[in-house]
Tab-separated table of C-alpha atoms and ligand atoms in Angstrom:
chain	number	residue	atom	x	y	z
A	262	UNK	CA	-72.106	-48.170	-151.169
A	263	UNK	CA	-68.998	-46.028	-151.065
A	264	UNK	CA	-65.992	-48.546	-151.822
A	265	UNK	CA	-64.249	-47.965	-148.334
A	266	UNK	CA	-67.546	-49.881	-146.706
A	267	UNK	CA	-67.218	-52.498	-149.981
A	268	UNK	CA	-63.395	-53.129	-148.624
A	269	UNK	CA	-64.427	-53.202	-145.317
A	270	UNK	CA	-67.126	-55.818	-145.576
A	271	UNK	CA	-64.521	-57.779	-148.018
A	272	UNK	CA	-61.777	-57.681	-145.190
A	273	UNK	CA	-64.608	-59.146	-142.768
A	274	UNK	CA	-65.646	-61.423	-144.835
A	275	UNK	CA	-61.676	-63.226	-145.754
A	276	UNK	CA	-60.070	-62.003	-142.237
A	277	UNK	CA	-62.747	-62.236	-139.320
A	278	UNK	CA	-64.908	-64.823	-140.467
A	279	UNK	CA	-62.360	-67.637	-139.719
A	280	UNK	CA	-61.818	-67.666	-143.720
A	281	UNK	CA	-58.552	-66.185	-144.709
A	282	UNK	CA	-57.857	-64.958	-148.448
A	283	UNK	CA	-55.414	-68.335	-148.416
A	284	UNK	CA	-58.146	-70.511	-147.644
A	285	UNK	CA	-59.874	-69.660	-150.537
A	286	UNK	CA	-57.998	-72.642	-152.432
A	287	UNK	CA	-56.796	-75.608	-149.935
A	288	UNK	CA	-54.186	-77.682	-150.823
A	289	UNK	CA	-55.577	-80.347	-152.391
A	290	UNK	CA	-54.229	-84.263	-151.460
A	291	UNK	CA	-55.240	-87.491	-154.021
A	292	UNK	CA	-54.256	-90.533	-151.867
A	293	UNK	CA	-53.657	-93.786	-153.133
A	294	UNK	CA	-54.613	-97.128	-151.316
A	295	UNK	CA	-55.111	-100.494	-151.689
A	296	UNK	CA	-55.978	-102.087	-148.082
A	297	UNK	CA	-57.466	-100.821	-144.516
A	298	UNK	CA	-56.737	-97.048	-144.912
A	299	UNK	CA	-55.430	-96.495	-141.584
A	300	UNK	CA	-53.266	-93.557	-142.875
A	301	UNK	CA	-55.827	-92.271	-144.849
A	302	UNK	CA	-58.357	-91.516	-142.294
A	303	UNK	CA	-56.133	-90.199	-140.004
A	304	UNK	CA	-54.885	-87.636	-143.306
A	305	UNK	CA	-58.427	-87.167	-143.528
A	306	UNK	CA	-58.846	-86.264	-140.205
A	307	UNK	CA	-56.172	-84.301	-139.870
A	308	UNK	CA	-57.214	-81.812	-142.488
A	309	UNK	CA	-60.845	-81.427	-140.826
A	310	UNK	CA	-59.331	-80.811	-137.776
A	311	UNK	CA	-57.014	-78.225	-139.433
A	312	UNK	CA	-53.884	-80.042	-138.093
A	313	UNK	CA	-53.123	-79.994	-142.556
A	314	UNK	CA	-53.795	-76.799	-144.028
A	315	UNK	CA	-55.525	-79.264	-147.186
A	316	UNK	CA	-58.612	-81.267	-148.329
A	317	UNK	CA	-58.463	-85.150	-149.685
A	318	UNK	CA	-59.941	-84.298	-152.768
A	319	UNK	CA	-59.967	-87.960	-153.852
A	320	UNK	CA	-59.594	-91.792	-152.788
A	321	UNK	CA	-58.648	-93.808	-155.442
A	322	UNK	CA	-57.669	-97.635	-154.686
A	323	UNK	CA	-56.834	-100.751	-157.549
A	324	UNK	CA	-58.726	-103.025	-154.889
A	325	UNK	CA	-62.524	-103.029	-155.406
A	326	UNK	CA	-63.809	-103.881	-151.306
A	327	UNK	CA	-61.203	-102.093	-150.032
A	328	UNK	CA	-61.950	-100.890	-146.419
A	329	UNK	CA	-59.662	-97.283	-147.615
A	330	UNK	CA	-62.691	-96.343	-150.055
A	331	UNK	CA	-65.097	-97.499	-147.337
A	332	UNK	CA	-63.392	-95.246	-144.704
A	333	UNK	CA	-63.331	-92.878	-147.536
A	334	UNK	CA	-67.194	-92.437	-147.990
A	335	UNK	CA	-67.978	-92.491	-144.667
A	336	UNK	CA	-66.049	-89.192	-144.171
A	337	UNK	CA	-67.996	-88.258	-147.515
A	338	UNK	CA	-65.106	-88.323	-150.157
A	339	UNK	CA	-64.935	-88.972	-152.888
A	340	UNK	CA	-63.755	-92.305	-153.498
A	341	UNK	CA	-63.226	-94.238	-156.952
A	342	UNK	CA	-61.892	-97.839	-157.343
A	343	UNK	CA	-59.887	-98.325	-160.610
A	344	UNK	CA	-58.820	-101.733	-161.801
A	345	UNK	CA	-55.286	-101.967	-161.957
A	346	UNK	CA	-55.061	-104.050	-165.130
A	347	UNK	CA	-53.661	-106.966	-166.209
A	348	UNK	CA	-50.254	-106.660	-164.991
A	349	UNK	CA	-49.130	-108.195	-161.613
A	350	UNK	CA	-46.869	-105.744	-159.589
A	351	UNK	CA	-47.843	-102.533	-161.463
A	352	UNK	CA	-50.406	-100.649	-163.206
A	353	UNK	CA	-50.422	-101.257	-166.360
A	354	UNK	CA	-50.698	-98.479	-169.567
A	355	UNK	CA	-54.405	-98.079	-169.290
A	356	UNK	CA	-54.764	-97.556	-165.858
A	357	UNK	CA	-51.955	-95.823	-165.326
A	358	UNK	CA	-53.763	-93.197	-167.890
A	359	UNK	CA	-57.033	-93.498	-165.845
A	360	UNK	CA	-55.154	-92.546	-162.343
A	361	UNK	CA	-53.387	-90.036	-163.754
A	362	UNK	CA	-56.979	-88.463	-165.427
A	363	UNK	CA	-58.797	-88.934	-162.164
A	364	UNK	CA	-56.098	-87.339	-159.899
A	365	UNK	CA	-55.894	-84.087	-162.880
A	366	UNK	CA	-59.313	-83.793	-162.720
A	367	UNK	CA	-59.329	-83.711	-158.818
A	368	UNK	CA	-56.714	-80.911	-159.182
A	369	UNK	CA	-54.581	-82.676	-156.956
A	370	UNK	CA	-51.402	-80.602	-155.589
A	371	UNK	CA	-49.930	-83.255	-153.595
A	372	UNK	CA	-50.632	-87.742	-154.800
A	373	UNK	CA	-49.933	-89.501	-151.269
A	374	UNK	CA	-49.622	-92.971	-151.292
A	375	UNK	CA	-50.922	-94.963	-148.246
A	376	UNK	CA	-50.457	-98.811	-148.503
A	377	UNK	CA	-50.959	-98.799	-152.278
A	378	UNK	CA	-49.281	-101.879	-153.514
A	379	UNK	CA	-48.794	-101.493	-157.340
A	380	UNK	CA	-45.693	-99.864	-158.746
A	381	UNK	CA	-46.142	-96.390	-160.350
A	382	UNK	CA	-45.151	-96.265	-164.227
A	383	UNK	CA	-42.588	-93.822	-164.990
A	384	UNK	CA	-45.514	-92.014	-166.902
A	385	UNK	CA	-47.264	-91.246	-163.648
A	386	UNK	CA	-44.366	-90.190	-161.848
A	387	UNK	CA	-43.351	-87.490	-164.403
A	388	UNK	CA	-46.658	-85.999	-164.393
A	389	UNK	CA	-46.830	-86.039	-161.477
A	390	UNK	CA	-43.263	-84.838	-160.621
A	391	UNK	CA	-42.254	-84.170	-156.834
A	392	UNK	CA	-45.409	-84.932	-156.027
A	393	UNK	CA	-46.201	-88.218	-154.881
A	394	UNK	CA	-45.255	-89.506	-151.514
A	395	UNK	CA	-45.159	-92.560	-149.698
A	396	UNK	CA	-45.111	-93.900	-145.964
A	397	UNK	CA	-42.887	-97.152	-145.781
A	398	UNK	CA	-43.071	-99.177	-142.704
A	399	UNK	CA	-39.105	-99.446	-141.838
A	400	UNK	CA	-36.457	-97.611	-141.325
A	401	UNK	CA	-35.117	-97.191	-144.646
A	402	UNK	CA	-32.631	-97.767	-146.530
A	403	UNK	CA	-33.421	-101.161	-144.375
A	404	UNK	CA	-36.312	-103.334	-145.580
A	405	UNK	CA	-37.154	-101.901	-148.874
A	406	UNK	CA	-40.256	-104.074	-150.374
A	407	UNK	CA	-43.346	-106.210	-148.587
A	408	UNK	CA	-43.871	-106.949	-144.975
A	409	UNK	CA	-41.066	-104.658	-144.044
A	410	UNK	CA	-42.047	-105.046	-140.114
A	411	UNK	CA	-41.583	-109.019	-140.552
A	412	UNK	CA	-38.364	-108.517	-142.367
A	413	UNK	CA	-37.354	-106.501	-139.308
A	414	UNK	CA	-38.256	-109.045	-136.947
A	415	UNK	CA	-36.929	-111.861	-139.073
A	416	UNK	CA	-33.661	-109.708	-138.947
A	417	UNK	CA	-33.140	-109.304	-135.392
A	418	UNK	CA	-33.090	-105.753	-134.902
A	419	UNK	CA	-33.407	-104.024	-131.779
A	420	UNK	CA	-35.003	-100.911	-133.418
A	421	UNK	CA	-37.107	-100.279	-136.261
A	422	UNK	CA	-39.380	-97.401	-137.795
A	423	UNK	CA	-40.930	-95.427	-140.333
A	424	UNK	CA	-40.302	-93.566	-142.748
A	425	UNK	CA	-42.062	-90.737	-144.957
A	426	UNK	CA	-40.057	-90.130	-148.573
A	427	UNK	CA	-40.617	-88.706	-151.879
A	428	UNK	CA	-41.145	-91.440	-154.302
A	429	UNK	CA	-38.886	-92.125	-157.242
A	430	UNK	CA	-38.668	-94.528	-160.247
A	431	UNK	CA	-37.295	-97.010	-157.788
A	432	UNK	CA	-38.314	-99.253	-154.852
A	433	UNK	CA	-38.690	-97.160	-151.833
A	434	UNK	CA	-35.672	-95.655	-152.744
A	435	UNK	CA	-36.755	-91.570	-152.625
A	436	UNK	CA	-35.303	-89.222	-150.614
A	437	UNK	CA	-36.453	-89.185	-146.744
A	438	UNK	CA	-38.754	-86.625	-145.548
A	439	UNK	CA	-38.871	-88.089	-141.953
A	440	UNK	CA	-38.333	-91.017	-139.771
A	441	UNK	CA	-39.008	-92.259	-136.043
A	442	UNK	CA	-37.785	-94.924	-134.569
A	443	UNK	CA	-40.219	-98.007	-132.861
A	444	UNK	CA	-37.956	-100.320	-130.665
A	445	UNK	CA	-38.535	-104.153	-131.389
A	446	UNK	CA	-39.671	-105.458	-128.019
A	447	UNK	CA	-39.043	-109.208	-126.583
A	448	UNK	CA	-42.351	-111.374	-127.782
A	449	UNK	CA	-42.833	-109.208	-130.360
A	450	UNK	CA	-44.920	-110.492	-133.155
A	451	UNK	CA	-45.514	-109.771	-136.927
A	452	UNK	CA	-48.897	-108.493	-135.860
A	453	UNK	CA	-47.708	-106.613	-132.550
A	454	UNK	CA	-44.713	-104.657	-134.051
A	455	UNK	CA	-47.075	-103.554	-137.235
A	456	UNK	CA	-49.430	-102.469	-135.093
A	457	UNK	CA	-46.814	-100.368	-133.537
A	458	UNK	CA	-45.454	-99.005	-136.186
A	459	UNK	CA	-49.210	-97.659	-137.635
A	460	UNK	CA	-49.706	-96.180	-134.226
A	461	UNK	CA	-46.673	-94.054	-135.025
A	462	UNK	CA	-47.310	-93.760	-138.954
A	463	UNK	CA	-50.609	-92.273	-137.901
A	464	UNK	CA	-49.033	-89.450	-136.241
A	465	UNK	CA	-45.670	-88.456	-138.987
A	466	UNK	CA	-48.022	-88.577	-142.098
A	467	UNK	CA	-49.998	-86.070	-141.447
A	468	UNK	CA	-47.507	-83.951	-139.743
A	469	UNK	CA	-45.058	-84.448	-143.098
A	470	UNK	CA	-47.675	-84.051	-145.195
A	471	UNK	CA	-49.305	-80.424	-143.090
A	472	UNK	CA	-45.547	-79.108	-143.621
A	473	UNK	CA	-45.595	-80.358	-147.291
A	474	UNK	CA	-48.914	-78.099	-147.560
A	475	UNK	CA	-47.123	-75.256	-146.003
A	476	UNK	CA	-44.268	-75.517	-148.640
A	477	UNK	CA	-42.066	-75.889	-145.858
A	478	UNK	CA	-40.439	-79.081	-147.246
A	479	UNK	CA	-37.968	-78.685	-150.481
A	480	UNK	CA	-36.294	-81.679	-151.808
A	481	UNK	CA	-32.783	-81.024	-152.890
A	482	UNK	CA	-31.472	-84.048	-154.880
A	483	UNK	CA	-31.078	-86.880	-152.351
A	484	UNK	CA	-31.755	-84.652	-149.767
A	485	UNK	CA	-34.950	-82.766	-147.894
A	486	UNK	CA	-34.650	-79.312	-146.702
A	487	UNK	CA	-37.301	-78.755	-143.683
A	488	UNK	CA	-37.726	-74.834	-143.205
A	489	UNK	CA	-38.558	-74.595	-139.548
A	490	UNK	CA	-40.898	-71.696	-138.953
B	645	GRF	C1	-48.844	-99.121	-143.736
B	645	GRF	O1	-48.228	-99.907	-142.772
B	645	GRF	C2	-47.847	-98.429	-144.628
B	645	GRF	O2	-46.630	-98.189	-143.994
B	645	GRF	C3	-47.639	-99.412	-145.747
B	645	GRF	O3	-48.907	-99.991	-145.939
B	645	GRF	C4	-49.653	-99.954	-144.723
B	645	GRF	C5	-50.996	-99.338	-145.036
B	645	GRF	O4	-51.875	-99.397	-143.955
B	645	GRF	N1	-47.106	-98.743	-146.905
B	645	GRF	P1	-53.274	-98.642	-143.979
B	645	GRF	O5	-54.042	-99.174	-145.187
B	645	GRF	O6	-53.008	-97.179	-144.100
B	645	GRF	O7	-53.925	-99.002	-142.695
């Protein structure tokens, strides 16, 4: 075959065939969970609906039953549950170096935290630098920490949200990738608001995380840089 028709049947095959040369290697998302996997399913989702240019490559949650790995095989993921260790609030050495080996071995571009509940060793953070995100239930800086909806009902605020941010050494203290608002409405309770707030949660992870794929998101110290295209 003369090697115009060989170029030809390789532009076909990349360009017409709804497979670009780009697709060839999908960013690839590791998310971390530890209850109902809400977000998870709809980041799931969103990549096979090609809303994120990605693939969850793997589920990995510290709780055994946890309905995110359950979600997570029925879309036929991979999905691994990894005891946390003996420590209370964080993962301790040893499974901080099983994580990190499972997420490597996933090839993982992007680790995206959804409702994981341990704190990530400085270890894991620094390999896995820039690259872990998390989706916090508040507006933050307000309500750092647990139950973040309660806090904001507790408070007495007229508005509350979410937020998407990079995650640092600190408590929900990385810089902000994006926010909406959800007003606090009269009879609101815990369970109401929070089911409110997922509703919208639902819809700004996987729209962060699709322009995170694109590499239109660039942290710059405190701050994010969105490249609008
Ligand atoms: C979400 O509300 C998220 O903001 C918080 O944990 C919850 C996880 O919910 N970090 P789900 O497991 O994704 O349903």
């Amino acid at each position: 075959m003369s090697r115009s028709k060989l170029l030809l049947g390789f532009l076909r095959r990349t360009c017409y065939n709804n497979e670009s040369v780009s697709d060839q290697r999908k960013f690839r998302l590791g998310i971390l969970g530890s209850g109902k996997g809400s977000n998870a399913a709809a980041i799931a989702d969103a990549c096979a609906s090609g809303e994120i240019p990605g693939e969850v490559v793997v589920v990995v949650s510290d709780v055994e039953n946890a309905g995110i790995l359950e979600r997570a095989r029925a879309r036929g993921l991979e999905a691994l549950h990894i005891a946390p260790g003996k420590l209370r609030a964080r993962l301790d050495e040893t499974a901080e170096a099983s994580f990190i080996q499972a997420l490597q071995r996933a090839g993982v571009d992007l680790v995206v935290l959804a409702g994981f509940m341990r704190i990530l060793p400085g270890g894991f953070l620094r390999t896995f630098a820039n690259r872990v995100v998390n989706i916090h239930p508040a507006l933050l800086p307000a309500f750092p920490g647990l139950e973040a909806w309660k806090q904001a009902l507790d408070y007495g605020v007229k508005i509350t949200g979410v937020t998407v941010h990079f995650v640092d050494q600190g408590i929900d203290t990385g810089p902000v990738i994006a926010q909406e608002t959800v007003p606090v409405l009269p009879g609101d309770t815990p369970e109401t608001l929070h089911a409110r707030i997922q509703e919208v949660e639902r819809k700004i992870y996987p729209a962060s995380i699709a322009a995170l794929a694109r590499g239109e998101i660039r942290a710059q110290g405190r701050q994010t840089v969105w490249k609008r295209v």
